[in-house]
PDB file of C-alpha atoms in Angstrom:
ATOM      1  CA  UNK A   1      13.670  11.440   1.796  1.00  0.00           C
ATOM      2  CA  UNK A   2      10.821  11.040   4.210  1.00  0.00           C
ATOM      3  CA  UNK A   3      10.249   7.948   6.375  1.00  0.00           C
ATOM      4  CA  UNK A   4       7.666   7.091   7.794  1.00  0.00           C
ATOM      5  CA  UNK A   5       8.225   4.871  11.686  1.00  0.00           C
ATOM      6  CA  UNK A   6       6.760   2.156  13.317  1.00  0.00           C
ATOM      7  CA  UNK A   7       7.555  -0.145  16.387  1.00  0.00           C
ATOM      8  CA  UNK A   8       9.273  -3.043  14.992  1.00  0.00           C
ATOM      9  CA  UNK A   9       6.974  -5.502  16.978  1.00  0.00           C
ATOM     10  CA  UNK A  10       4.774  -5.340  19.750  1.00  0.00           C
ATOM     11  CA  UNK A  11       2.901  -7.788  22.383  1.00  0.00           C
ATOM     12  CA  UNK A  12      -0.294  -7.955  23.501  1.00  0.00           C
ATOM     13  CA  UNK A  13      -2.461 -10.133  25.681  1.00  0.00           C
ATOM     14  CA  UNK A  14      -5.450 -11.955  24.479  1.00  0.00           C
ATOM     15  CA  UNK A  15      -8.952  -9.294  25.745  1.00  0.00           C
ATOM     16  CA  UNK A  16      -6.217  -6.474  26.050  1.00  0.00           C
ATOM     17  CA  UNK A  17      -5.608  -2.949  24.769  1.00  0.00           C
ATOM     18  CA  UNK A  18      -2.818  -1.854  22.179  1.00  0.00           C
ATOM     19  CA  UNK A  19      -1.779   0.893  20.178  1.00  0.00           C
ATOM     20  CA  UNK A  20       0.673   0.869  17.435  1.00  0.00           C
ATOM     21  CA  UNK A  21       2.174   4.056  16.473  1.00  0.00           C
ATOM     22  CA  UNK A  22       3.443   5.921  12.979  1.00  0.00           C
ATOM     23  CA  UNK A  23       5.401   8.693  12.728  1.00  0.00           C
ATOM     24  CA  UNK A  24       7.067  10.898  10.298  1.00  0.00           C
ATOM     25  CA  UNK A  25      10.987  11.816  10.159  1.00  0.00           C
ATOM     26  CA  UNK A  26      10.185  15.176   8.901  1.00  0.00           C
ATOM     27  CA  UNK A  27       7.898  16.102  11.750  1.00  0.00           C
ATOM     28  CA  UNK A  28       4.270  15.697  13.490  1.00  0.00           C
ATOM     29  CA  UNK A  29       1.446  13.637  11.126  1.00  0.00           C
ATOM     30  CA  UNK A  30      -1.506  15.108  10.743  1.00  0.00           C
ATOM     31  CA  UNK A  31      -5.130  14.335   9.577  1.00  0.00           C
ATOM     32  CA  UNK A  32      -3.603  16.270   6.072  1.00  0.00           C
ATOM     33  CA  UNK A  33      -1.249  13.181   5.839  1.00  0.00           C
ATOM     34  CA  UNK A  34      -4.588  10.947   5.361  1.00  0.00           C
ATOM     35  CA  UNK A  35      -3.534   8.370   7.483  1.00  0.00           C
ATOM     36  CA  UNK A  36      -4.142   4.507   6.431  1.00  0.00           C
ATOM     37  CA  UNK A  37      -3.993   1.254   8.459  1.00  0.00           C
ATOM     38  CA  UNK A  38      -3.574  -2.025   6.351  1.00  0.00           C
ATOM     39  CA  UNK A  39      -3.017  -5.279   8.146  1.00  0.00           C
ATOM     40  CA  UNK A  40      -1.051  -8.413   6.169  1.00  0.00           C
ATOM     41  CA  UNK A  41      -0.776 -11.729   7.261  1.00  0.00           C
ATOM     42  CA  UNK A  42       1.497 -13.954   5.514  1.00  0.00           C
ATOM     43  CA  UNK A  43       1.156 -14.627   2.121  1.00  0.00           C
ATOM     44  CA  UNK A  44      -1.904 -12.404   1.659  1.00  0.00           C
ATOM     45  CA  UNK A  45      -2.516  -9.182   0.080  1.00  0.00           C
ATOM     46  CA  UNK A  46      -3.454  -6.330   2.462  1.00  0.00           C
ATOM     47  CA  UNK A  47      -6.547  -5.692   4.051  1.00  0.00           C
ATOM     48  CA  UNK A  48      -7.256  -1.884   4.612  1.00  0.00           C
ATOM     49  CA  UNK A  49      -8.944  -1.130   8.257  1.00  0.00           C
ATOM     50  CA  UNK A  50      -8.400   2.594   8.685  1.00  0.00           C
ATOM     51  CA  UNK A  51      -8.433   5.638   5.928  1.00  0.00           C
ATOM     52  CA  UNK A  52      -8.890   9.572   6.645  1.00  0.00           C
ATOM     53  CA  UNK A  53      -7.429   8.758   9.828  1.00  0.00           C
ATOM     54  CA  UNK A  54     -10.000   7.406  11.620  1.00  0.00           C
ATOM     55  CA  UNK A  55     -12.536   5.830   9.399  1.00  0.00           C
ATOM     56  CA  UNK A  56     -12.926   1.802   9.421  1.00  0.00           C
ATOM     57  CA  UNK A  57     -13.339   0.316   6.219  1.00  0.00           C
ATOM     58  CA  UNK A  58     -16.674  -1.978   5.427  1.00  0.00           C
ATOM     59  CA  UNK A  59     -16.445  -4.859   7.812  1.00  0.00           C
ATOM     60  CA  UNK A  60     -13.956  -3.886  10.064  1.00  0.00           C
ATOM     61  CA  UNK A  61     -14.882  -4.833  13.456  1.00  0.00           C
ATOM     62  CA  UNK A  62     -14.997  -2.034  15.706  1.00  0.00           C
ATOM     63  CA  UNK A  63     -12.464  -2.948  18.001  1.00  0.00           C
ATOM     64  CA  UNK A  64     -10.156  -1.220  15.663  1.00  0.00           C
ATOM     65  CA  UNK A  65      -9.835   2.503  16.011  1.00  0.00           C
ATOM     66  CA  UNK A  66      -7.529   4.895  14.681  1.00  0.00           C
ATOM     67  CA  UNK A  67      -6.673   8.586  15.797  1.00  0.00           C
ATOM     68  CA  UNK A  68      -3.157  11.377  16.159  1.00  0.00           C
ATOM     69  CA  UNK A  69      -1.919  10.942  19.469  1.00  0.00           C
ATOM     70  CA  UNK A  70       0.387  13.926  19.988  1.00  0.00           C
ATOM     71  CA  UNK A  71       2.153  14.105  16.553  1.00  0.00           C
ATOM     72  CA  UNK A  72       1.847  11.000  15.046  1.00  0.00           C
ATOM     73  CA  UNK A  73      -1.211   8.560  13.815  1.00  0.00           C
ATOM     74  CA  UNK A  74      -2.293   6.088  15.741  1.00  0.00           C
ATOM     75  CA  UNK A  75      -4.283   2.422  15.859  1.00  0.00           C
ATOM     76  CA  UNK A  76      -5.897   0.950  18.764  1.00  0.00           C
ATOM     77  CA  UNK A  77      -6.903  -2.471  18.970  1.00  0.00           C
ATOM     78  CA  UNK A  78      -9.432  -2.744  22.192  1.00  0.00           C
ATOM     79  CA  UNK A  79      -9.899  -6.575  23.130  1.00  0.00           C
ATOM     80  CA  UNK A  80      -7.299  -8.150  20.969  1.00  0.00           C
ATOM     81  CA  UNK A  81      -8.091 -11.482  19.597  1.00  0.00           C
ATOM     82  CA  UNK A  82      -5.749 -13.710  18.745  1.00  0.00           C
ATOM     83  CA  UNK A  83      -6.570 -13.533  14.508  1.00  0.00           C
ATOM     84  CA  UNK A  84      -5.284  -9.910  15.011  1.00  0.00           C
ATOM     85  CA  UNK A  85      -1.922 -11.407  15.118  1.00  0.00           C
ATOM     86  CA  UNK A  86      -0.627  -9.850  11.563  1.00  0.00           C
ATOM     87  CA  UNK A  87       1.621  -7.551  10.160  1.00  0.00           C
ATOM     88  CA  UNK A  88       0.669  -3.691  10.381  1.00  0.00           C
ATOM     89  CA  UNK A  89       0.961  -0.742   7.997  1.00  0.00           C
ATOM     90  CA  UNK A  90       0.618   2.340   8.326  1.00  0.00           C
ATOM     91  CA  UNK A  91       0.524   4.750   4.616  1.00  0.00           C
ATOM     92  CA  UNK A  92       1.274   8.331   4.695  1.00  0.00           C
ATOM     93  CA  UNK A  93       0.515  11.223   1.992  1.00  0.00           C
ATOM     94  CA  UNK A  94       3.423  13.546   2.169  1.00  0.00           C
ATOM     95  CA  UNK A  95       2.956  16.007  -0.198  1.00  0.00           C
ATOM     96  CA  UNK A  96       4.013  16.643  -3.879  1.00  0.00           C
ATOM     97  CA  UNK A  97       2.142  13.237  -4.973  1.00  0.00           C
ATOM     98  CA  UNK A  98       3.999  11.058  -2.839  1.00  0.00           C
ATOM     99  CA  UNK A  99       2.834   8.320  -0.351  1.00  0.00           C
ATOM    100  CA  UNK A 100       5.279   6.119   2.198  1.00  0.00           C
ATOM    101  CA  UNK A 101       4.914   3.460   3.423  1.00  0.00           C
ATOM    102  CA  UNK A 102       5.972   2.390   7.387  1.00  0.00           C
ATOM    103  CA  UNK A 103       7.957  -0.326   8.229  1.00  0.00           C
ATOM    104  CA  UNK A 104       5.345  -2.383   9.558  1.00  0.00           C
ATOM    105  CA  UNK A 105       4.306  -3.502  13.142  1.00  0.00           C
ATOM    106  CA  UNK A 106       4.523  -7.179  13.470  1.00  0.00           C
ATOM    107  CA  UNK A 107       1.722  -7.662  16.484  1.00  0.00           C
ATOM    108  CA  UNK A 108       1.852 -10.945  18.612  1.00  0.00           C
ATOM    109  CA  UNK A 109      -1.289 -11.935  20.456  1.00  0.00           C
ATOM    110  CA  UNK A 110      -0.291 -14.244  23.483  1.00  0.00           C
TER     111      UNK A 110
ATOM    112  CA  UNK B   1     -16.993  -5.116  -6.882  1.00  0.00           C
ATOM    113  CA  UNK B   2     -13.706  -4.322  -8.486  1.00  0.00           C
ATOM    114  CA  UNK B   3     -11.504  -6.976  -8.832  1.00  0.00           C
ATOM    115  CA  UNK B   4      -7.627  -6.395 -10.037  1.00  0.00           C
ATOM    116  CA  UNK B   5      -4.754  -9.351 -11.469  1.00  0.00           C
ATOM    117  CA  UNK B   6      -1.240  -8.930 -11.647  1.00  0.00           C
ATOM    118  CA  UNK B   7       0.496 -10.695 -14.644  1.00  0.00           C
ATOM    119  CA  UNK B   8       4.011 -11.109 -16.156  1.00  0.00           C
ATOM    120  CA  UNK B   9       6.962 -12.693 -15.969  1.00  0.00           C
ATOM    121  CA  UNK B  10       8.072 -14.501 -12.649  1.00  0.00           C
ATOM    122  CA  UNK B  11      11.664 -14.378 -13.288  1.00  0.00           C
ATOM    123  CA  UNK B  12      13.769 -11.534 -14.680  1.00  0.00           C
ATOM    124  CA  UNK B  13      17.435 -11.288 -15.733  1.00  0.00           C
ATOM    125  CA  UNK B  14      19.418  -8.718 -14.025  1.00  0.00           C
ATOM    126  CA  UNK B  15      19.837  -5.313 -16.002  1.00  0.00           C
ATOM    127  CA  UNK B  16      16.852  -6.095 -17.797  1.00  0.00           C
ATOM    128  CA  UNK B  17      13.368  -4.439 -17.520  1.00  0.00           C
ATOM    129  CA  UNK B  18      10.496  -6.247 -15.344  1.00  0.00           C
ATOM    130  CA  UNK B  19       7.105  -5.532 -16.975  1.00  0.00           C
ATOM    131  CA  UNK B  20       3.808  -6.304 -15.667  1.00  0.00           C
ATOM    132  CA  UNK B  21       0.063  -5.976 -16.163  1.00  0.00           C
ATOM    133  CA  UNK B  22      -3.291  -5.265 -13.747  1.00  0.00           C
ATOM    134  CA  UNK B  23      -6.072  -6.234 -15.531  1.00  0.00           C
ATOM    135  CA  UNK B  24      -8.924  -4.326 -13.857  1.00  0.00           C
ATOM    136  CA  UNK B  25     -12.367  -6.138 -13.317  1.00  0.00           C
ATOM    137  CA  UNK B  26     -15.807  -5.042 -12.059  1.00  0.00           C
ATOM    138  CA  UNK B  27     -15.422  -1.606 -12.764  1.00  0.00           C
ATOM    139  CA  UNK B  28     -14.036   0.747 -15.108  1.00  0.00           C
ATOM    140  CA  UNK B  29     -10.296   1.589 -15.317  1.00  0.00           C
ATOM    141  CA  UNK B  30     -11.433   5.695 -16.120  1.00  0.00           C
ATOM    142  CA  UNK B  31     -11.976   8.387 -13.502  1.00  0.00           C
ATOM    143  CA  UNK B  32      -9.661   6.625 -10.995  1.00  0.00           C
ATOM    144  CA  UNK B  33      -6.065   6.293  -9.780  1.00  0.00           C
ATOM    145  CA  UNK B  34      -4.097   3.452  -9.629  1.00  0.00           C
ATOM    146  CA  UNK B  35      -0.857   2.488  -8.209  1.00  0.00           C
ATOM    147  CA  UNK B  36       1.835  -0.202  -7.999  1.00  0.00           C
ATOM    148  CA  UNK B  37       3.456  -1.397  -4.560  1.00  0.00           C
ATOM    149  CA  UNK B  38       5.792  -3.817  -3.902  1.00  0.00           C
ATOM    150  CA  UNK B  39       7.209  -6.438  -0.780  1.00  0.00           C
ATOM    151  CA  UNK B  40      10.866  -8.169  -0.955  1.00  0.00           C
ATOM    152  CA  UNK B  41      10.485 -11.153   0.709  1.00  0.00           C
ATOM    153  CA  UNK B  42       9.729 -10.870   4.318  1.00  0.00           C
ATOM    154  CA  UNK B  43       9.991  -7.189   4.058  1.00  0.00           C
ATOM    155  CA  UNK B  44       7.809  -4.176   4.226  1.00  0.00           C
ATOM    156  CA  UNK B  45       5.139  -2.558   1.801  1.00  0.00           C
ATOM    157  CA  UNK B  46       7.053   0.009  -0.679  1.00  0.00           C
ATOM    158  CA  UNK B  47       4.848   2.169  -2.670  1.00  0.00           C
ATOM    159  CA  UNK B  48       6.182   2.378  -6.354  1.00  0.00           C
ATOM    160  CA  UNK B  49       3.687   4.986  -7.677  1.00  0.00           C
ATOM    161  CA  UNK B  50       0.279   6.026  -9.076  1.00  0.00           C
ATOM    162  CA  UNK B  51      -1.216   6.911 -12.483  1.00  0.00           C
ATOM    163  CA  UNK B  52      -4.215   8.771 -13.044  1.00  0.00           C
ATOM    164  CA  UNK B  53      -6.612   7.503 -16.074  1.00  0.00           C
ATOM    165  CA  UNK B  54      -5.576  10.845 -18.076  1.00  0.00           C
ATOM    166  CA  UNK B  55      -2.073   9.410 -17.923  1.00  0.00           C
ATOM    167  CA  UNK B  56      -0.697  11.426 -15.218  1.00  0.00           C
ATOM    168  CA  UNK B  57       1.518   9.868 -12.666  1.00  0.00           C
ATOM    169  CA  UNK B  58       4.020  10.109  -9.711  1.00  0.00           C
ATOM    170  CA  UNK B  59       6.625   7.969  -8.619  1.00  0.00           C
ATOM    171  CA  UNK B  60       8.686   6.820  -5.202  1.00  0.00           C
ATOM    172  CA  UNK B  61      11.618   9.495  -5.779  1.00  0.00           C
ATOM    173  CA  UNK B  62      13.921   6.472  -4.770  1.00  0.00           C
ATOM    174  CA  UNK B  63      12.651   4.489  -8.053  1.00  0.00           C
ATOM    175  CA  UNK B  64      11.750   7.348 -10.198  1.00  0.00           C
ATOM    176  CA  UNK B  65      14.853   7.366 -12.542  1.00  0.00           C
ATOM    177  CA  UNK B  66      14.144   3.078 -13.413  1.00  0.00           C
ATOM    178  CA  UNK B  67       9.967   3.211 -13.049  1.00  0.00           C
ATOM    179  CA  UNK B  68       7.213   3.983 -15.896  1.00  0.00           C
ATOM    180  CA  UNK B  69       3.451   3.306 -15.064  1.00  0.00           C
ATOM    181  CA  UNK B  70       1.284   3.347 -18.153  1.00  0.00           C
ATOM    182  CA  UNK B  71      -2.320   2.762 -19.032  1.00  0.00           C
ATOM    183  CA  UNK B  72      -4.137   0.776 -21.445  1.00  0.00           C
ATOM    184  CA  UNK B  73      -8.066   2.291 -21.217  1.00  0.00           C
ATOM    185  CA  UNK B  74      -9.265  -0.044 -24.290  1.00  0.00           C
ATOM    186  CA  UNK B  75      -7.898  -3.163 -22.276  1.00  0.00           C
ATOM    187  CA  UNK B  76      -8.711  -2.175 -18.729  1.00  0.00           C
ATOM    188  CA  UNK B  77      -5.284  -2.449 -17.756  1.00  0.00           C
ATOM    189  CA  UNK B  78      -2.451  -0.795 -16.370  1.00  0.00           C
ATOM    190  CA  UNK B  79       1.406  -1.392 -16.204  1.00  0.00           C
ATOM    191  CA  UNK B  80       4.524  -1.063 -14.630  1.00  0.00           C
ATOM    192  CA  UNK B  81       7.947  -1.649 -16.528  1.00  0.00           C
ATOM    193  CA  UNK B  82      11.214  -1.270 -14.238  1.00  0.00           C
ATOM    194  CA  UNK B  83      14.535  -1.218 -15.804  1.00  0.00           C
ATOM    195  CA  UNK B  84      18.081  -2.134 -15.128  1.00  0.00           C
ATOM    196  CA  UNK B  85      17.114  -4.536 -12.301  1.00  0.00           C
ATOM    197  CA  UNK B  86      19.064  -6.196  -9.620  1.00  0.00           C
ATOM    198  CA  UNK B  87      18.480  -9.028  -6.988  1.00  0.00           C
ATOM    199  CA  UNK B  88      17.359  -6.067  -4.744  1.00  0.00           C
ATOM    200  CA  UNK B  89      14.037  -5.606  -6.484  1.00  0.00           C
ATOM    201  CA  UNK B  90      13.174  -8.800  -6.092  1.00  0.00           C
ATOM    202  CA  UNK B  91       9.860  -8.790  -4.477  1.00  0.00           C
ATOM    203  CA  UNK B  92       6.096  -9.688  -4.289  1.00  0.00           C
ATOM    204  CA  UNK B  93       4.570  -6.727  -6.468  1.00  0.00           C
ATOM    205  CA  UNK B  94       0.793  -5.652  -6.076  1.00  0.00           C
ATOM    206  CA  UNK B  95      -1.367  -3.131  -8.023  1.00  0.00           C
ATOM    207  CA  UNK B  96      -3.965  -1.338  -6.422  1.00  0.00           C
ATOM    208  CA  UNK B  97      -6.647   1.317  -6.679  1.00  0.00           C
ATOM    209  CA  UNK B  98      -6.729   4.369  -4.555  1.00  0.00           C
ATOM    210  CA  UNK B  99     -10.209   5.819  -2.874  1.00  0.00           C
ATOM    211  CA  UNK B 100     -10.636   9.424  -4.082  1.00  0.00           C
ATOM    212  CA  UNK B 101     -12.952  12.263  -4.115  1.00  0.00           C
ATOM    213  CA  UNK B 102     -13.099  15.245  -6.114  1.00  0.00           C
ATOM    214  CA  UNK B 103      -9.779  14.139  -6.787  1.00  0.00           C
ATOM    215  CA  UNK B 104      -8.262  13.764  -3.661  1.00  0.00           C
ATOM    216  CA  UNK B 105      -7.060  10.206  -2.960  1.00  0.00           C
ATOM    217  CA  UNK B 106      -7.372   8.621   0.490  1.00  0.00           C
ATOM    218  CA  UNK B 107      -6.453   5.144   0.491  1.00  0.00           C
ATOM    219  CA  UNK B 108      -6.048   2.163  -1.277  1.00  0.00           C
ATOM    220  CA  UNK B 109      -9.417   0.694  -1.393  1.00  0.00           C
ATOM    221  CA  UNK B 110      -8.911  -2.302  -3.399  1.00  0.00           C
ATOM    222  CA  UNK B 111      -5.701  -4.729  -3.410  1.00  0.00           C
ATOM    223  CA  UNK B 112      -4.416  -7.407  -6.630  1.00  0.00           C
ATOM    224  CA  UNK B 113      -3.441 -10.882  -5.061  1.00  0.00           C
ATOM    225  CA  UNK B 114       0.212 -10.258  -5.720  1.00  0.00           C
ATOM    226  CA  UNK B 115       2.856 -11.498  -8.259  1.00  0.00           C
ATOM    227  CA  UNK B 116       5.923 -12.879  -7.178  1.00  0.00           C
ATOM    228  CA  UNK B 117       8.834 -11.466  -9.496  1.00  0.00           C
ATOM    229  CA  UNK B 118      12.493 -12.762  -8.726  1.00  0.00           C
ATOM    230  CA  UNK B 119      15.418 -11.296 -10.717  1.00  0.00           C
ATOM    231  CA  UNK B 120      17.997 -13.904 -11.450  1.00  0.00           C
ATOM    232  CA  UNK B 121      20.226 -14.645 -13.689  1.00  0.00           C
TER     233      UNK B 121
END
């Protein structure tokens, strides 16, 4: 069965630069694997901020950017504010008509 | 703008079937995938699986043997029933449509609120 990896947590600095990674146990993603980035904070449904790898959805400010870094998908947050302290997903195809799910990135800002 | 409600029961016995509904707002439920996802309690996002509006659908292999999605065009609604459940599918469970084009799906565009469903005897 696939699986699809993310940092368990990760800190940033209010104004600074992070980027949360997702991989894939079988090997590198690509842009084939349509890469999504949802953030969740608690108790609320997510919000998608990334599809097709790269693309922000309506109203996504553009401080959030998404990319492959070497094999695996990445999301950038440039000037992190303190409301991007959520819960991040990142959603894989992998083939045959299935899509995974990471484990999530839970993001402090502080 | 297409709006989508989960509905059903909040609490399940174990070994029974959960069932719930998305009724789909806004938009109609034809020409478009949707999909079911779920979240125990301060846990992750699972993906449960997708139906097409023909009827067509895939499922998480690690639910596939316990998971039917089904569609109701005439109600603008679709469904997921899960049988012979435990404490371990308890979980916050969202529908969901998926972004395609020409029939190749990108993301989920647009998100249900979220049930809560707890399986209890």
């Amino acid at each position: 069965q696939t699986v699809v990896t993310q940092e368990p947590s990760f800190s940033v600095s209010p104004g600074g630069t992070v980027t949360l990674t997702c991989g894939l146990s079988s090997g590198s993603v690509s842009t084939n694997n349509y890469p999504n980035w949802y953030q969740q904070t608690p108790g609320q449904a997510p919000r998608t901020l990334i599809y097709k790898t790269s693309t922000r959805s309506s109203g996504v400010p553009d401080r959030f950017s998404g990319s492959i870094l070497g094999n695996k998908a990445a999301l950038t947050i440039t000037g992190a504010q303190a409301d991007d302290e959520s819960d991040y997903y990142c959603f894989l195809y992998v083939g045959s008509g299935i899509w995974v799910f990471g484990g999530g990135t839970k993001l402090t800002v502080l | 703008q297409v709006q989508l409600q989960e509905s059903g029961p909040g609490l399940v016995k174990p070994s029974e079937t959960l069932s719930l509904t998305c009724t789909v707002s806004g938009g109609s439920i034809s020409g478009h995938y949707w999909s079911w996802i779920r979240q125990p309690p301060g846990k992750g996002l699972e993906w449960i699986g997708y139906i097409y509006y023909t009827g067509s659908s895939n499922y998480n292999p690690s639910l596939k043997s316990r998971v039917t999605i089904s569609l109701d065009t005439s109600k603008n609604q679709f469904s997921l029933k899960l049988s012979s459940v435990t404490a371990a599918d308890t979980a916050t469970y969202y529908c969901a449509k998926y972004e395609c084009t020409s029939n190749v799906c990108y993301y989920l565009g647009y998100w249900g609120q979220g049930t809560l469903v707890t399986v209890s005897s």
